[in-house]
Every structure is written in structure tokens, then in C-alpha cells.
């Protein structure tokens, strides 16, 4: 019987040799990158966004790289003597001398940086797997999954280094072409009503806000007038729903289409253009809490990548509370949601709408101002459009217009922007 050579001790020995070889390659890449940056300081900006000090397998290498970045931020060349003064530890000084002795060129700096980043990410993934394996018998599986997801998102967030140094003034001076192309407002989707920016839709539960938005989405897809306003740029709408199941929303849309008495081509166009992504019961969020900090997840960027070549007119998150990290840090949480929405707007040039519930006191007072939503003020302050709906009370004279008691929607002025009040 022939024994397989890759089994048992032979396989373990082969893996050890392979891992040792990989470690040696990464160590050489780290040394080559650092020594190259020491003789060609102008190469630092090329790699600063590709790799971080935490990605280096050798702690000393990581500290030298951190010092090089700090000096670069101050426009100081990372020459050996300068680095030695920045790093007082004798071992680091000896390392710098050794690195400079091997210095050749920074021509391959970008390649080395990517190699080091990849190795650092794999190293942290292995460490995460080991930690989870140690806890698999002492924790609930759902808790382990949630922790793994949180740490994976944190690992993704520890991506490219954020460049904090402002660019030179000359770079920020606008050209004549940029000045001529600048616009006063974002791309208009519905005249004087909906733009490619962040919006909040605020209403008490049971007001019909989701059904209203379904009607608007159908109308925008058809290019028909909405509330008497012209559709400037028809398009499709993505509903990311964490509250109403897909089948319920489809049923509502079906009834709306039937009530509009559309032709078969129009009907098909609506169902092709009003799209539902049902994430009810999942833990998918735009922001989450990691070690006390509100951190963006990859959802906003993933949406941008997924629909970059087929951009929607509107992306709606319903309800907002299901996509945030925690209401304990109210304004931090809301600002993180606004930032996520702006990332989507920037990538897709679409309107991002958050469907939000109204505060108890504001619901009783039937307020219509931008701060009617539950929670803090960051959401309202960061939104560029606010839509507040209140249920119509036939006994309340404030909710009547021109003595007309027929159920209807009224579009009226709210400061300098239109405001939609629901009557009926």
C-alpha cells in the first residue's frame, strides 16, 4: 500500500516550510519598502493610503513606517538621521542603520505595500479564527456569529489610511472649467420636490408613509407628474426594507398599480422599476457599535459598487432605526447614518431616503417641522430634504384648506422648500 506523501507529519513539515518561506518573503518586502522610502521620500504619498503600521509583521518595521508617515505629514524627508531622532529606542536606531545599508530604490514601493497589506489582513483573519475557535464551546453560536461579523467589519474599516494633511492651496484653486460647471443644486429628480441628496421622511406609525413612497416610486418610474410636479429624470427605486416583508410590499404595489389603471407596458415598467430588497430579521446595518465607537459598515460602499453601472433614482431605507448602531449615542448614530447616505449619493448620484418614526410629543402636537422625528437633531440637520406626514383629523380646522373636507394630499410651502401634508 502506497502512503500519500502529503499526509501526516510530511504534510505538517511541508506547511511549516511554506509558512517560513512566506514570512521571509514578507520580511524582505517590509525591509525593501522602508529602505526605499528612506532614499526616495517622494514615494511616501504613493503608499500612505495602501498600508498601515499595523500591517507589518515585524513590530520594529511598523514603528519605523509610522515614523516615516509622521515625518511626511510634516513635509520632512525620512532620512536616517531624522528617523533616529524621531525613534529614541536604540534597537530602532540599529534597525534604521541596517535598513539604510540595504537601500536601493523605491520603484517597487507600491507592489511591496500591497503585499504587506495582504499579509497583514490574512494574519488578523487567522487570529480572529483562533479566538473564535477558543470560545466556540462557551458562547451561543448566534453571539459568535455577531462578534465575528463585527470584527470583520472593523477589519474592513481598518483599510486605507485616511489622508488628514490638507492639500496645497494651489491644488484647491478652481479652474475656469470647474467654475463654469458648478451647479447650485444637486441633480433634480422631481421638480422642486426630490433631488439627488439625503432626505428624511418622518411620520407616526400607521400614517401610510411606506405606501405613499410606493406610489411615488411608481410615478417616478413612469415619468408621470407627481403631486402636480414634473418628473425631471425618471428612474428606478430600491427599497431596502427591514420592517415590511417583500410579499407585503409587492401586494401593496400591485393594488396601487391596479388603482392607477395602467396599461400592460406601464404595469410591467413599474414592477421592473420598484425593487424590494428584504432584509427583515437580518443584522445588516449601515453603522454599528464597536468598542464604544459608532463605525460605518461596508453596506453603503457595497450598494455603490453593486449599482454603479445601473444607478437608481432613489434608494429608500425603511425604517431608519433598523439600520443604525445604537440609540444610546443618538447624534453619533444619526451622523453615521447621514455619512453612509452621503457615500451612496456620491457614488450613485441618487436620492437616499430614510423612513423615520415621529417623536411621541410631536405626534400628539401634529408638528410639521424638520425636528419632528424621534431621537436627536443630527439626522434633521444632515438631511437636505425633510418630508413630515401627519394623519388628517376632520375635527381639526388647522388641517382644512379652503373648507375642502375631501381626503387629499396638500403640497404647501415649508420655509424655502415644499412640504407635503397628508389629509385623509
C-alpha positions in Angstrom: 0.0 0.0 0.0 1.5 3.3 -1.0 1.3 6.1 1.6 0.5 9.5 0.4 3.4 11.8 0.8 1.3 14.9 1.8 -0.4 13.2 4.8 0.5 13.2 8.5 3.9 14.5 9.6 5.1 15.1 6.0 2.2 17.5 5.3 2.8 19.4 8.6 6.5 19.7 7.8 5.7 21.0 4.3 3.3 23.6 5.7 5.9 24.8 8.2 8.4 25.2 5.4 5.9 27.0 3.3 4.9 29.4 6.1 8.6 30.1 6.9 9.2 30.9 3.3 6.2 33.3 3.2 7.3 35.0 6.4 10.8 35.5 4.9 9.3 37.0 1.7 7.1 39.4 3.7 10.0 40.4 5.9 12.1 41.2 2.8 9.2 43.2 1.3 8.9 45.2 4.5 12.7 46.0 4.6 12.7 46.9 0.9 9.7 49.2 1.3 11.2 51.0 4.3 14.7 51.4 2.9 13.3 52.6 -0.4 11.2 55.3 1.3 14.3 56.4 3.2 16.2 57.2 0.0 13.2 58.4 -2.0 10.9 60.3 0.4 8.7 61.5 -2.5 7.4 57.9 -2.8 5.7 58.1 0.6 2.4 59.5 -0.7 2.2 56.6 -3.2 1.9 54.0 -0.4 0.4 56.0 2.5 -3.1 55.0 1.5 -2.2 51.4 0.8 -0.7 50.1 4.0 -0.7 50.9 7.7 1.9 50.3 10.5 -0.4 47.6 11.9 0.1 45.6 8.7 3.8 45.0 9.3 4.7 41.5 10.7 7.7 43.0 12.5 6.8 45.4 15.3 10.0 47.4 14.7 9.3 47.7 11.0 5.8 49.0 11.8 7.2 51.7 14.2 9.7 52.8 11.6 6.9 53.1 9.0 4.7 55.1 11.4 7.7 57.5 12.0 8.1 57.9 8.2 4.4 58.7 7.8 4.5 61.2 10.7 7.6 63.0 9.2 5.9 63.0 5.7 2.8 64.7 7.2 5.2 67.5 8.4 6.9 67.7 5.0 10.1 66.3 6.4 12.1 63.8 4.5 12.6 60.5 6.3 16.4 60.4 6.2 18.3 58.0 8.5 19.4 60.7 11.0 16.0 62.3 11.1 14.4 58.9 11.8 16.9 58.1 14.5 16.0 61.4 16.3 12.3 60.5 16.0 12.8 57.0 17.3 14.8 57.1 20.5 15.0 53.4 21.2 18.5 52.0 20.5 17.1 48.9 18.8 15.2 51.1 16.3 18.3 53.1 15.6 20.2 49.9 14.8 17.4 48.8 12.6 17.4 52.1 10.7 21.2 51.7 10.0 20.6 48.2 8.8 17.8 49.2 6.5 19.7 52.1 5.0 22.6 49.8 4.3 20.3 47.7 2.1 18.6 50.6 0.4 18.4 50.5 -3.4 15.2 52.0 -4.9 11.6 52.8 -4.2 10.5 51.8 -7.7 8.5 48.8 -6.4 7.1 50.6 -3.3 3.5 50.2 -4.4 3.9 46.5 -5.0 5.6 45.9 -1.6 2.9 48.0 0.2 0.1 45.8 -1.3 1.9 42.6 -0.4 2.4 43.8 3.2 -1.3 44.8 3.4 -2.5 41.5 2.1 -0.3 39.6 4.6 -1.4 41.7 7.5 -5.0 41.2 6.7 -4.5 37.4 6.4 -2.7 37.5 9.7 -5.5 39.2 11.5 -8.1 36.9 9.9 -6.2 33.9 11.3 -6.0 35.5 14.7 -9.8 36.1 14.6 -10.4 32.5 13.7 -8.3 31.3 16.6 -10.1 33.5 19.1 -13.5 32.3 17.8 -12.4 28.6 18.0 -11.3 29.1 21.6 -14.7 30.4 22.5 -16.9 28.1 20.5 -17.9 25.9 23.5 -18.6 28.8 25.9 -20.7 31.1 23.8 -24.0 30.9 21.9 -23.5 30.4 18.2 -25.5 33.5 17.3 -23.3 35.6 19.6 -20.2 34.1 18.0 -21.5 35.0 14.5 -22.4 38.5 15.6 -18.9 39.0 17.1 -17.2 37.6 14.0 -19.3 40.0 11.8 -18.4 43.0 14.0 -14.7 42.1 13.9 -14.7 41.5 10.2 -16.4 44.9 9.6 -13.8 46.5 11.9 -11.1 44.8 9.8 -12.6 46.3 6.7 -12.8 49.7 8.3 -9.0 49.4 9.0 -8.4 49.8 5.3 -6.6 52.6 3.6 -5.0 55.2 5.8 -7.1 58.4 5.8 -5.1 61.3 4.5 -5.5 64.1 7.0 -3.0 66.5 5.7 -4.7 69.3 3.7 -3.6 69.6 0.1 -1.6 72.7 -1.0 -3.6 75.8 -1.7 -2.7 75.7 -5.4 -4.4 72.3 -5.7 -7.7 73.8 -4.3 -7.9 76.8 -6.6 -10.7 76.1 -9.1 -10.1 76.2 -12.8 -12.4 78.2 -15.2 -13.9 74.9 -16.4 -14.8 73.8 -12.8 -16.3 77.2 -12.1 -18.4 77.1 -15.2 -19.7 73.5 -14.5 -20.5 74.1 -10.8 -24.3 73.8 -10.1 -26.4 75.5 -7.4 -28.3 72.3 -6.6 -28.0 68.5 -6.9 -29.5 66.6 -9.8 -33.2 67.2 -9.8 -35.5 64.1 -9.9 -38.9 65.7 -9.3 -39.2 69.4 -9.9 -38.9 71.4 -6.6 -39.5 68.2 -4.6 -36.9 65.5 -4.9 -33.1 65.8 -5.5 -30.1 63.5 -5.6 -29.2 64.1 -1.9 -30.1 62.8 1.6 -33.8 63.0 2.7 -35.8 62.0 5.8 -39.4 61.0 5.7 -41.0 61.4 9.1 -44.4 60.2 10.2 -46.2 58.4 13.1 -46.8 54.7 12.7 -49.9 53.8 10.7 -49.9 57.0 8.7 -49.2 55.2 5.4 -45.7 56.6 4.8 -44.4 53.4 3.1 -47.5 53.1 0.9 -47.1 56.8 -0.1 -43.5 56.2 -1.0 -44.5 53.2 -3.1 -46.9 55.4 -5.1 -44.2 58.0 -5.6 -41.8 55.3 -6.8 -44.3 54.0 -9.3 -44.9 57.6 -10.6 -41.2 58.4 -10.8 -40.7 55.2 -12.9 -43.4 56.2 -15.3 -42.3 59.8 -15.6 -45.9 61.0 -14.8 -46.5 64.2 -12.8 -46.1 63.7 -9.1 -48.3 65.9 -6.8 -48.7 68.2 -9.9 -44.9 68.5 -10.3 -42.9 67.4 -13.3 -40.6 64.4 -13.2 -37.3 65.8 -14.4 -35.5 62.4 -14.5 -37.5 59.2 -14.3 -35.7 56.2 -12.8 -36.0 53.1 -10.7 -36.2 52.9 -6.9 -34.6 50.4 -4.5 -36.4 49.8 -1.2 -34.2 48.3 1.4 -36.8 47.0 3.9 -36.2 45.8 7.4 -39.8 46.0 8.6 -42.3 45.0 5.9 -41.8 41.7 4.1 -41.2 41.7 0.4 -44.5 40.0 -0.3 -46.5 42.7 1.6 -44.8 45.5 -0.3 -45.4 43.7 -3.6 -49.1 43.3 -2.7 -49.4 47.0 -1.9 -47.7 47.9 -5.1 -49.9 45.6 -7.1 -53.0 47.4 -5.6 -51.6 50.8 -6.4 -50.9 49.7 -10.0 -54.5 48.4 -10.3 -56.0 51.6 -8.9 -54.0 53.7 -11.4 -55.5 51.6 -14.3 -52.2 51.4 -16.1 -51.6 49.8 -19.5 -49.7 46.5 -19.6 -46.4 48.1 -20.7 -46.8 50.7 -17.9 -47.6 48.0 -15.4 -44.5 46.0 -16.4 -42.4 49.1 -16.2 -43.5 49.8 -12.6 -42.7 46.3 -11.4 -39.3 46.4 -13.3 -38.5 49.7 -11.6 -39.7 49.4 -8.0 -37.3 46.9 -6.5 -37.5 45.4 -3.0 -34.5 44.1 -1.0 -36.0 42.3 2.0 -33.5 42.1 4.9 -36.2 41.6 7.6 -34.7 39.6 10.5 -31.1 40.1 9.5 -28.4 42.1 11.3 -27.5 44.1 8.2 -26.8 47.8 9.2 -25.2 51.0 7.9 -23.5 51.6 11.2 -22.7 49.5 14.2 -21.2 49.9 17.7 -17.6 48.6 18.1 -15.8 49.1 21.4 -18.0 52.1 22.2 -17.5 53.8 18.9 -20.1 54.1 16.1 -18.4 52.7 13.0 -19.7 52.5 9.4 -20.2 49.1 7.9 -19.4 48.2 4.3 -23.1 48.3 3.3 -23.1 51.8 1.8 -20.0 51.1 -0.3 -21.3 47.7 -1.3 -24.5 49.3 -2.6 -22.4 51.8 -4.6 -20.4 49.1 -6.2 -23.4 46.9 -6.9 -25.4 49.6 -8.7 -22.7 51.8 -10.1 -23.5 50.7 -13.7 -27.3 50.8 -13.2 -27.9 53.8 -11.0 -31.3 54.1 -9.2 -33.1 57.4 -8.9 -34.0 56.7 -5.2 -32.7 54.4 -2.5 -35.1 54.1 0.5 -34.1 52.6 3.9 -37.2 51.6 5.9 -37.2 52.1 8.8 -34.2 54.1 9.9 -34.0 52.6 13.3 -33.2 49.2 11.9 -30.0 50.5 10.1 -28.3 52.4 12.9 -25.8 51.2 15.6 -27.5 52.3 18.8 -29.9 54.9 20.1 -27.7 55.3 23.2 -25.4 57.6 21.3 -28.2 59.3 19.4 -26.5 62.0 17.4 -23.3 60.0 16.8 -25.6 57.2 15.4 -27.6 59.6 13.3 -24.5 61.3 11.9 -23.0 57.9 10.9 -26.3 57.2 9.0 -26.0 60.6 7.3 -22.4 59.9 6.4 -23.3 56.4 4.9 -26.1 58.0 2.9 -23.7 60.7 1.5 -21.3 57.9 0.4 -24.2 56.3 -1.6 -25.2 59.7 -3.0 -21.7 60.5 -4.0 -21.3 57.1 -5.8 -24.7 56.7 -7.4 -25.9 60.4 -7.7 -29.3 59.4 -6.4 -31.7 60.4 -3.6 -31.3 58.4 -0.4 -34.4 58.5 1.8 -34.6 57.4 5.5 -38.1 56.5 6.7 -38.3 57.6 10.3 -40.8 57.5 13.1 -42.0 60.7 14.7 -41.5 61.5 18.4 -44.4 60.9 20.8 -44.8 64.6 21.8 -44.6 65.7 18.2 -47.1 63.1 17.1 -49.6 64.4 19.7 -48.9 68.0 18.7 -49.1 67.1 14.9 -45.9 69.1 14.3 -44.6 69.5 10.7 -41.1 70.9 11.4 -37.8 69.2 10.5 -37.1 68.1 14.1 -40.4 66.1 14.3 -38.5 62.8 14.1 -37.7 60.7 17.1 -34.2 60.9 18.6 -31.6 63.7 18.1 -31.0 66.6 15.7 -28.2 65.2 13.6 -30.5 63.4 11.2 -32.6 66.5 10.5 -29.5 68.8 10.3 -27.8 66.4 7.9 -30.8 65.8 5.6 -31.2 68.1 2.7 -34.9 67.3 2.3 -37.5 66.7 5.0 -40.9 65.3 4.5 -43.3 65.2 7.5 -46.6 63.4 7.4 -49.4 63.7 10.0 -52.8 61.9 10.0 -55.7 64.1 9.0 -58.2 64.9 11.7 -61.5 66.1 10.3 -62.3 68.0 13.5 -59.1 70.0 13.4 -59.6 73.2 11.5 -55.8 73.5 11.1 -55.9 70.6 8.7 -58.5 72.1 6.4 -57.7 74.0 3.2 -60.3 76.2 1.5 -63.1 74.4 3.5 -62.5 71.3 1.4 -63.1 68.2 3.6 -62.3 65.7 0.8 -59.3 63.4 1.7 -56.3 64.6 -0.2 -52.6 65.5 -0.1 -51.6 69.1 0.0 -48.3 70.4 -1.2 -47.5 73.7 0.6 -44.5 75.8 1.4 -42.2 75.0 4.3 -39.6 77.7 4.6 -38.0 77.7 1.1 -38.8 74.0 0.3 -42.1 72.3 -0.5 -43.8 70.4 2.3 -46.2 67.5 1.9 -49.0 67.3 4.4 -51.3 64.3 4.3 -55.1 64.9 4.6 -57.1 61.7 4.6 
